[in-house]
Amino acid sequence: MNVLLWHLHGSWTSAFVQGPHRYLLPTVPGRGPWGSGRPSACTWPAHAVDVQPERLADTDVDIVVLQRPEEIALADRWLRRTPGREVAAVYVEHDVPHEAAATSRHPMTDRDDMTLVHISPFNALMWDSGRTRTAVVEHGILDPGRRYTGELPAAATVVNEPMRHSRTAGTDLLPGLARGAPLDVFGRGTEGLGMRLGAATRIQGRGDLPQSRMHDELARRRVYLHPMRWSSLGLALIEAMQLGLPVVALATSGAAAAVPPEAGVSATDPERLADALRELVADPARARAHGAVARAHAVRRYGLPRFLRDWDAVLHQATADHRRRRPRDIRRRATHLRVVRPAVEPRR
């Protein structure tokens, strides 16, 4: 089928477009957040293609994969069909609620025309989606391969904009955790992080590296630290596990269920985490053994084949539901609006 989606989250989209469909990525002049298209520096398959918005109205689109509320109006204008009503649609929620946990109502709450797909069971648990049908498709990633050497007696972590997201990302915890092991922090906005946190001798900001190079650098560190207080489930954590790194993680949010006990240490006490970093850095053999368990678990649970199978089932179910619902929706538009756009037969 032809799937319209925006390139929003790099690693997630890289995995998603590995499926068997044709993926249409809106591309606007200058690119930008509403039309970044297919990235130039990537190895995506040929069936992930750029599409100009002005051509979408004449393009056969079977389903729209939405990831931001604003995309509904964009798709309606570009396709001249309303997602959910006149073309099948699903909405992917990548994040936990930004405000109150457990009581935040999702922007797609109480819709009867699309499925809300969460990327972790924790997401689905926290968001109030009312009567909207929900599903969970956990992350899947392209396996970077076991690259672990653990040659550097330090911990690695990946945090984008750590000062801006201090509490949610656990940035404020890093100086205390660095007492257990030197920390190398990768990601956007990490330059000079140690100086800003008053721990320049123990915390080094390593910047935002290209993915493959970052994977190599993570694999050289002895342990991966996941300090996130409030997060759906970071892809960097899964990538580190598939690389073969042992994990020391705050047992909060999605990470509590993603990291098995044999893969390292998971706890809510920062002192316990600092001790775990110290112990694993001092014991390379133990670190390597935990890392082997972490990799086996992550490949099994977050492997690409399972991810693509789950998504294929969601897409086929959504298009089948739309076909069954569509005649009723067209009659509803005729009754309430008195004007009906020309019907377009769905692909079979």
GROMACS .gro file of C-alpha atoms in nm:
model
  348
    1MET     CA    1   0.000   0.000   0.000
    2ASN     CA    2   0.098   0.368  -0.031
    3VAL     CA    3   0.173   0.518   0.310
    4LEU     CA    4   0.201   0.894   0.364
    5LEU     CA    5   0.412   1.002   0.662
    6TRP     CA    6   0.640   1.282   0.773
    7HIS     CA    7   1.006   1.218   0.852
    8LEU     CA    8   1.003   1.328   1.215
    9HIS     CA    9   1.199   1.084   1.434
   10GLY     CA   10   1.508   0.964   1.250
   11SER     CA   11   1.571   0.619   1.397
   12TRP     CA   12   1.201   0.532   1.419
   13THR     CA   13   1.137   0.635   1.058
   14SER     CA   14   1.449   0.452   0.941
   15ALA     CA   15   1.303   0.132   1.086
   16PHE     CA   16   0.946   0.199   0.968
   17VAL     CA   17   1.038   0.246   0.600
   18GLN     CA   18   1.209  -0.095   0.592
   19GLY     CA   19   0.862  -0.252   0.554
   20PRO     CA   20   0.703  -0.385   0.234
   21HIS     CA   21   0.503  -0.074   0.139
   22ARG     CA   22   0.568   0.244  -0.059
   23TYR     CA   23   0.642   0.531   0.177
   24LEU     CA   24   0.561   0.886   0.063
   25LEU     CA   25   0.754   1.161   0.245
   26PRO     CA   26   0.639   1.522   0.192
   27THR     CA   27   0.919   1.747   0.072
   28VAL     CA   28   0.898   2.127   0.058
   29PRO     CA   29   1.157   2.382  -0.063
   30GLY     CA   30   1.418   2.430   0.204
   31ARG     CA   31   1.286   2.115   0.372
   32GLY     CA   32   1.213   2.193   0.738
   33PRO     CA   33   0.982   2.029   0.995
   34TRP     CA   34   0.676   2.001   0.767
   35GLY     CA   35   0.852   1.867   0.461
   36SER     CA   36   1.199   1.733   0.532
   37GLY     CA   37   1.152   1.439   0.296
   38ARG     CA   38   1.399   1.160   0.258
   39PRO     CA   39   1.734   1.243   0.422
   40SER     CA   40   2.025   1.262   0.181
   41ALA     CA   41   2.272   1.081   0.408
   42CYS     CA   42   2.086   0.755   0.458
   43THR     CA   43   2.058   0.401   0.327
   44TRP     CA   44   1.681   0.388   0.312
   45PRO     CA   45   1.522   0.151   0.061
   46ALA     CA   46   1.418   0.282  -0.281
   47HIS     CA   47   1.047   0.251  -0.196
   48ALA     CA   48   1.075   0.542   0.049
   49VAL     CA   49   1.030   0.839  -0.186
   50ASP     CA   50   0.999   1.215  -0.175
   51VAL     CA   51   0.666   1.361  -0.282
   52GLN     CA   52   0.580   1.725  -0.346
   53PRO     CA   53   0.267   1.843  -0.159
   54GLU     CA   54   0.102   1.976  -0.476
   55ARG     CA   55   0.112   1.626  -0.625
   56LEU     CA   56  -0.056   1.452  -0.333
   57ALA     CA   57  -0.415   1.529  -0.440
   58ASP     CA   58  -0.354   1.316  -0.751
   59THR     CA   59  -0.157   1.047  -0.568
   60ASP     CA   60  -0.307   0.715  -0.461
   61VAL     CA   61  -0.266   0.720  -0.081
   62ASP     CA   62  -0.402   0.426   0.117
   63ILE     CA   63  -0.324   0.546   0.468
   64VAL     CA   64  -0.177   0.846   0.649
   65VAL     CA   65   0.055   0.791   0.946
   66LEU     CA   66   0.020   1.100   1.164
   67GLN     CA   67   0.266   1.196   1.437
   68ARG     CA   68   0.169   1.558   1.523
   69PRO     CA   69  -0.179   1.712   1.553
   70GLU     CA   70  -0.091   1.978   1.293
   71GLU     CA   71  -0.039   1.708   1.030
   72ILE     CA   72  -0.415   1.647   1.012
   73ALA     CA   73  -0.481   1.992   0.862
   74LEU     CA   74  -0.177   1.962   0.634
   75ALA     CA   75  -0.287   1.624   0.502
   76ASP     CA   76  -0.643   1.752   0.452
   77ARG     CA   77  -0.517   2.046   0.246
   78TRP     CA   78  -0.258   1.856   0.045
   79LEU     CA   79  -0.461   1.541  -0.018
   80ARG     CA   80  -0.799   1.718  -0.039
   81ARG     CA   81  -0.918   1.429   0.177
   82THR     CA   82  -0.968   1.433   0.553
   83PRO     CA   83  -0.751   1.178   0.740
   84GLY     CA   84  -0.971   0.928   0.917
   85ARG     CA   85  -1.289   1.025   0.731
   86GLU     CA   86  -1.191   1.013   0.365
   87VAL     CA   87  -0.859   0.830   0.384
   88ALA     CA   88  -0.749   0.576   0.643
   89ALA     CA   89  -0.526   0.712   0.921
   90VAL     CA   90  -0.340   0.612   1.235
   91TYR     CA   91  -0.175   0.844   1.485
   92VAL     CA   92   0.162   0.746   1.639
   93GLU     CA   93   0.238   0.882   1.986
   94HIS     CA   94   0.611   0.882   2.058
   95ASP     CA   95   0.604   1.074   2.385
   96VAL     CA   96   0.471   1.057   2.737
   97PRO     CA   97   0.238   1.340   2.852
   98HIS     CA   98   0.422   1.669   2.892
   99GLU     CA   99   0.202   1.787   3.176
  100ALA     CA  100   0.022   1.578   3.437
  101ALA     CA  101   0.104   1.209   3.433
  102ALA     CA  102  -0.197   0.980   3.407
  103THR     CA  103  -0.458   1.259   3.371
  104SER     CA  104  -0.342   1.427   3.048
  105ARG     CA  105  -0.593   1.387   2.766
  106HIS     CA  106  -0.441   1.296   2.433
  107PRO     CA  107  -0.508   1.528   2.134
  108MET     CA  108  -0.672   1.230   1.957
  109THR     CA  109  -0.902   1.150   2.251
  110ASP     CA  110  -1.254   1.027   2.173
  111ARG     CA  111  -1.206   0.983   1.797
  112ASP     CA  112  -1.387   0.705   1.615
  113ASP     CA  113  -1.205   0.742   1.283
  114MET     CA  114  -0.847   0.634   1.358
  115THR     CA  115  -0.628   0.419   1.582
  116LEU     CA  116  -0.389   0.575   1.831
  117VAL     CA  117  -0.065   0.373   1.830
  118HIS     CA  118   0.175   0.404   2.125
  119ILE     CA  119   0.541   0.310   2.106
  120SER     CA  120   0.543   0.156   2.455
  121PRO     CA  121   0.293   0.009   2.702
  122PHE     CA  122   0.396   0.285   2.943
  123ASN     CA  123   0.279   0.548   2.694
  124ALA     CA  124  -0.056   0.380   2.655
  125LEU     CA  125  -0.093   0.357   3.032
  126MET     CA  126  -0.022   0.726   3.098
  127TRP     CA  127  -0.228   0.893   2.823
  128ASP     CA  128  -0.604   0.933   2.862
  129SER     CA  129  -0.736   0.855   2.513
  130GLY     CA  130  -1.102   0.817   2.604
  131ARG     CA  131  -1.294   0.607   2.352
  132THR     CA  132  -1.025   0.617   2.083
  133ARG     CA  133  -0.909   0.273   1.980
  134THR     CA  134  -0.547   0.219   2.090
  135ALA     CA  135  -0.268  -0.021   2.003
  136VAL     CA  136   0.094  -0.064   2.111
  137VAL     CA  137   0.377  -0.131   1.867
  138GLU     CA  138   0.702  -0.129   2.061
  139HIS     CA  139   1.018   0.008   1.906
  140GLY     CA  140   1.216  -0.187   1.654
  141ILE     CA  141   1.555  -0.077   1.527
  142LEU     CA  142   1.807  -0.167   1.261
  143ASP     CA  143   2.053  -0.386   1.448
  144PRO     CA  144   2.384  -0.196   1.471
  145GLY     CA  145   2.561  -0.523   1.552
  146ARG     CA  146   2.759  -0.621   1.857
  147ARG     CA  147   3.040  -0.364   1.868
  148TYR     CA  148   3.114  -0.361   2.239
  149THR     CA  149   3.476  -0.339   2.347
  150GLY     CA  150   3.435  -0.159   2.681
  151GLU     CA  151   3.795  -0.049   2.653
  152LEU     CA  152   3.735   0.290   2.818
  153PRO     CA  153   3.664   0.282   3.196
  154ALA     CA  154   3.378   0.531   3.167
  155ALA     CA  155   3.001   0.541   3.128
  156ALA     CA  156   2.823   0.675   2.820
  157THR     CA  157   2.481   0.833   2.792
  158VAL     CA  158   2.284   1.006   2.517
  159VAL     CA  159   2.080   1.314   2.605
  160ASN     CA  160   1.963   1.581   2.362
  161GLU     CA  161   1.950   1.938   2.499
  162PRO     CA  162   2.039   1.823   2.853
  163MET     CA  163   2.018   2.168   3.013
  164ARG     CA  164   1.678   2.246   2.864
  165HIS     CA  165   1.538   1.909   2.976
  166SER     CA  166   1.723   1.896   3.307
  167ARG     CA  167   1.464   1.733   3.534
  168THR     CA  168   1.299   1.504   3.279
  169ALA     CA  169   1.633   1.392   3.133
  170GLY     CA  170   1.796   1.349   3.473
  171THR     CA  171   2.069   1.601   3.390
  172ASP     CA  172   2.061   1.727   3.748
  173LEU     CA  173   2.155   1.376   3.864
  174LEU     CA  174   2.471   1.352   3.653
  175PRO     CA  175   2.719   1.516   3.896
  176GLY     CA  176   2.621   1.268   4.168
  177LEU     CA  177   2.628   0.973   3.929
  178ALA     CA  178   2.969   1.084   3.801
  179ARG     CA  179   3.110   1.003   4.143
  180GLY     CA  180   3.067   0.641   4.041
  181ALA     CA  181   3.236   0.671   3.702
  182PRO     CA  182   3.345   0.936   3.452
  183LEU     CA  183   3.054   1.022   3.220
  184ASP     CA  184   3.072   1.089   2.846
  185VAL     CA  185   2.748   1.255   2.733
  186PHE     CA  186   2.653   1.245   2.365
  187GLY     CA  187   2.378   1.439   2.189
  188ARG     CA  188   2.271   1.784   2.080
  189GLY     CA  189   2.366   2.067   2.314
  190THR     CA  190   2.612   1.865   2.524
  191GLU     CA  191   2.923   2.069   2.445
  192GLY     CA  192   3.073   2.212   2.764
  193LEU     CA  193   2.819   2.023   2.977
  194GLY     CA  194   3.067   1.930   3.250
  195MET     CA  195   3.166   2.294   3.300
  196ARG     CA  196   2.801   2.401   3.320
  197LEU     CA  197   2.729   2.131   3.580
  198GLY     CA  198   3.038   2.214   3.785
  199ALA     CA  199   3.191   1.872   3.723
  200ALA     CA  200   3.430   1.933   3.434
  201THR     CA  201   3.676   1.668   3.547
  202ARG     CA  202   3.411   1.392   3.561
  203ILE     CA  203   3.159   1.484   3.289
  204GLN     CA  204   3.252   1.541   2.926
  205GLY     CA  205   3.002   1.659   2.662
  206ARG     CA  206   3.089   1.481   2.337
  207GLY     CA  207   2.845   1.654   2.101
  208ASP     CA  208   2.602   1.523   1.840
  209LEU     CA  209   2.781   1.265   1.625
  210PRO     CA  210   2.663   1.084   1.312
  211GLN     CA  211   2.480   0.771   1.420
  212SER     CA  212   2.733   0.508   1.313
  213ARG     CA  213   3.021   0.700   1.468
  214MET     CA  214   2.823   0.751   1.788
  215HIS     CA  215   2.755   0.376   1.802
  216ASP     CA  216   3.127   0.309   1.778
  217GLU     CA  217   3.199   0.559   2.055
  218LEU     CA  218   2.928   0.421   2.283
  219ALA     CA  219   3.065   0.070   2.236
  220ARG     CA  220   3.409   0.180   2.357
  221ARG     CA  221   3.266   0.283   2.697
  222ARG     CA  222   3.225   0.016   2.961
  223VAL     CA  223   2.863   0.081   3.058
  224TYR     CA  224   2.558   0.273   2.937
  225LEU     CA  225   2.376   0.507   3.175
  226HIS     CA  226   2.006   0.582   3.132
  227PRO     CA  227   1.924   0.867   3.375
  228MET     CA  228   1.582   0.966   3.235
  229ARG     CA  229   1.318   1.044   3.498
  230TRP     CA  230   1.031   1.083   3.253
  231SER     CA  231   1.050   0.931   2.909
  232SER     CA  232   0.852   0.704   2.686
  233LEU     CA  233   1.148   0.483   2.598
  234GLY     CA  234   1.460   0.627   2.441
  235LEU     CA  235   1.586   0.459   2.126
  236ALA     CA  236   1.943   0.529   2.240
  237LEU     CA  237   1.893   0.289   2.531
  238ILE     CA  238   1.782   0.010   2.297
  239GLU     CA  239   2.067   0.083   2.056
  240ALA     CA  240   2.319   0.067   2.341
  241MET     CA  241   2.180  -0.269   2.450
  242GLN     CA  242   2.200  -0.405   2.096
  243LEU     CA  243   2.558  -0.282   2.075
  244GLY     CA  244   2.628  -0.506   2.375
  245LEU     CA  245   2.665  -0.251   2.655
  246PRO     CA  246   2.553  -0.332   3.009
  247VAL     CA  247   2.298  -0.085   3.144
  248VAL     CA  248   2.263   0.120   3.461
  249ALA     CA  249   1.918   0.280   3.449
  250LEU     CA  250   1.666   0.469   3.655
  251ALA     CA  251   1.377   0.226   3.697
  252THR     CA  252   1.123   0.483   3.582
  253SER     CA  253   0.899   0.529   3.278
  254GLY     CA  254   0.937   0.272   2.999
  255ALA     CA  255   1.289   0.171   3.102
  256ALA     CA  256   1.161  -0.012   3.409
  257ALA     CA  257   1.017  -0.287   3.187
  258ALA     CA  258   1.275  -0.267   2.907
  259VAL     CA  259   1.588  -0.358   3.102
  260PRO     CA  260   1.598  -0.713   3.248
  261PRO     CA  261   1.782  -0.759   3.580
  262GLU     CA  262   2.057  -0.964   3.417
  263ALA     CA  263   2.142  -0.678   3.179
  264GLY     CA  264   2.285  -0.456   3.450
  265VAL     CA  265   2.130  -0.257   3.734
  266SER     CA  266   1.796  -0.076   3.740
  267ALA     CA  267   1.691   0.122   4.050
  268THR     CA  268   1.524   0.444   4.164
  269ASP     CA  269   1.798   0.533   4.413
  270PRO     CA  270   2.071   0.745   4.246
  271GLU     CA  271   2.322   0.630   4.510
  272ARG     CA  272   2.261   0.270   4.408
  273LEU     CA  273   2.315   0.366   4.044
  274ALA     CA  274   2.642   0.543   4.125
  275ASP     CA  275   2.760   0.232   4.309
  276ALA     CA  276   2.660   0.016   4.011
  277LEU     CA  277   2.859   0.236   3.773
  278ARG     CA  278   3.163   0.207   4.001
  279GLU     CA  279   3.132  -0.171   4.025
  280LEU     CA  280   3.085  -0.232   3.652
  281VAL     CA  281   3.367  -0.001   3.549
  282ALA     CA  282   3.596  -0.186   3.792
  283ASP     CA  283   3.493  -0.532   3.665
  284PRO     CA  284   3.521  -0.562   3.283
  285ALA     CA  285   3.430  -0.931   3.280
  286ARG     CA  286   3.106  -0.870   3.469
  287ALA     CA  287   3.027  -0.574   3.246
  288ARG     CA  288   3.075  -0.785   2.935
  289ALA     CA  289   2.850  -1.063   3.072
  290HIS     CA  290   2.569  -0.818   3.151
  291GLY     CA  291   2.614  -0.663   2.807
  292ALA     CA  292   2.571  -0.999   2.635
  293VAL     CA  293   2.237  -1.046   2.813
  294ALA     CA  294   2.133  -0.689   2.724
  295ARG     CA  295   2.205  -0.750   2.356
  296ALA     CA  296   2.022  -1.083   2.340
  297HIS     CA  297   1.717  -0.930   2.507
  298ALA     CA  298   1.713  -0.617   2.290
  299VAL     CA  299   1.754  -0.810   1.965
  300ARG     CA  300   1.468  -1.039   2.060
  301ARG     CA  301   1.225  -0.777   2.192
  302TYR     CA  302   1.316  -0.478   1.976
  303GLY     CA  303   1.425  -0.647   1.656
  304LEU     CA  304   1.318  -0.516   1.317
  305PRO     CA  305   1.122  -0.825   1.198
  306ARG     CA  306   0.882  -0.813   1.495
  307PHE     CA  307   0.841  -0.435   1.458
  308LEU     CA  308   0.755  -0.461   1.088
  309ARG     CA  309   0.512  -0.751   1.142
  310ASP     CA  310   0.330  -0.556   1.413
  311TRP     CA  311   0.308  -0.245   1.199
  312ASP     CA  312   0.189  -0.439   0.897
  313ALA     CA  313  -0.097  -0.577   1.106
  314VAL     CA  314  -0.191  -0.227   1.229
  315LEU     CA  315  -0.187  -0.076   0.879
  316HIS     CA  316  -0.397  -0.355   0.726
  317GLN     CA  317  -0.646  -0.342   1.013
  318ALA     CA  318  -0.678   0.036   0.984
  319THR     CA  319  -0.742   0.029   0.609
  320ALA     CA  320  -0.995  -0.256   0.649
  321ASP     CA  321  -1.177  -0.063   0.923
  322HIS     CA  322  -1.183   0.245   0.703
  323ARG     CA  323  -1.337   0.056   0.413
  324ARG     CA  324  -1.614  -0.073   0.638
  325ARG     CA  325  -1.676   0.269   0.794
  326ARG     CA  326  -1.647   0.491   0.489
  327PRO     CA  327  -1.997   0.468   0.338
  328ARG     CA  328  -2.147   0.567   0.675
  329ASP     CA  329  -1.909   0.865   0.702
  330ILE     CA  330  -1.995   0.983   0.352
  331ARG     CA  331  -2.367   0.976   0.435
  332ARG     CA  332  -2.292   1.167   0.756
  333ARG     CA  333  -2.110   1.439   0.561
  334ALA     CA  334  -2.402   1.464   0.316
  335THR     CA  335  -2.652   1.501   0.603
  336HIS     CA  336  -2.461   1.756   0.807
  337LEU     CA  337  -2.264   1.948   0.546
  338ARG     CA  338  -2.492   1.923   0.245
  339VAL     CA  339  -2.176   1.916   0.032
  340VAL     CA  340  -1.983   1.600  -0.043
  341ARG     CA  341  -1.649   1.581  -0.217
  342PRO     CA  342  -1.627   1.339  -0.509
  343ALA     CA  343  -1.579   0.991  -0.372
  344VAL     CA  344  -1.249   0.818  -0.440
  345GLU     CA  345  -1.260   0.441  -0.435
  346PRO     CA  346  -1.009   0.288  -0.194
  347ARG     CA  347  -0.750   0.054  -0.335
  348ARG     CA  348  -0.827  -0.313  -0.299
   0.00000   0.00000   0.00000
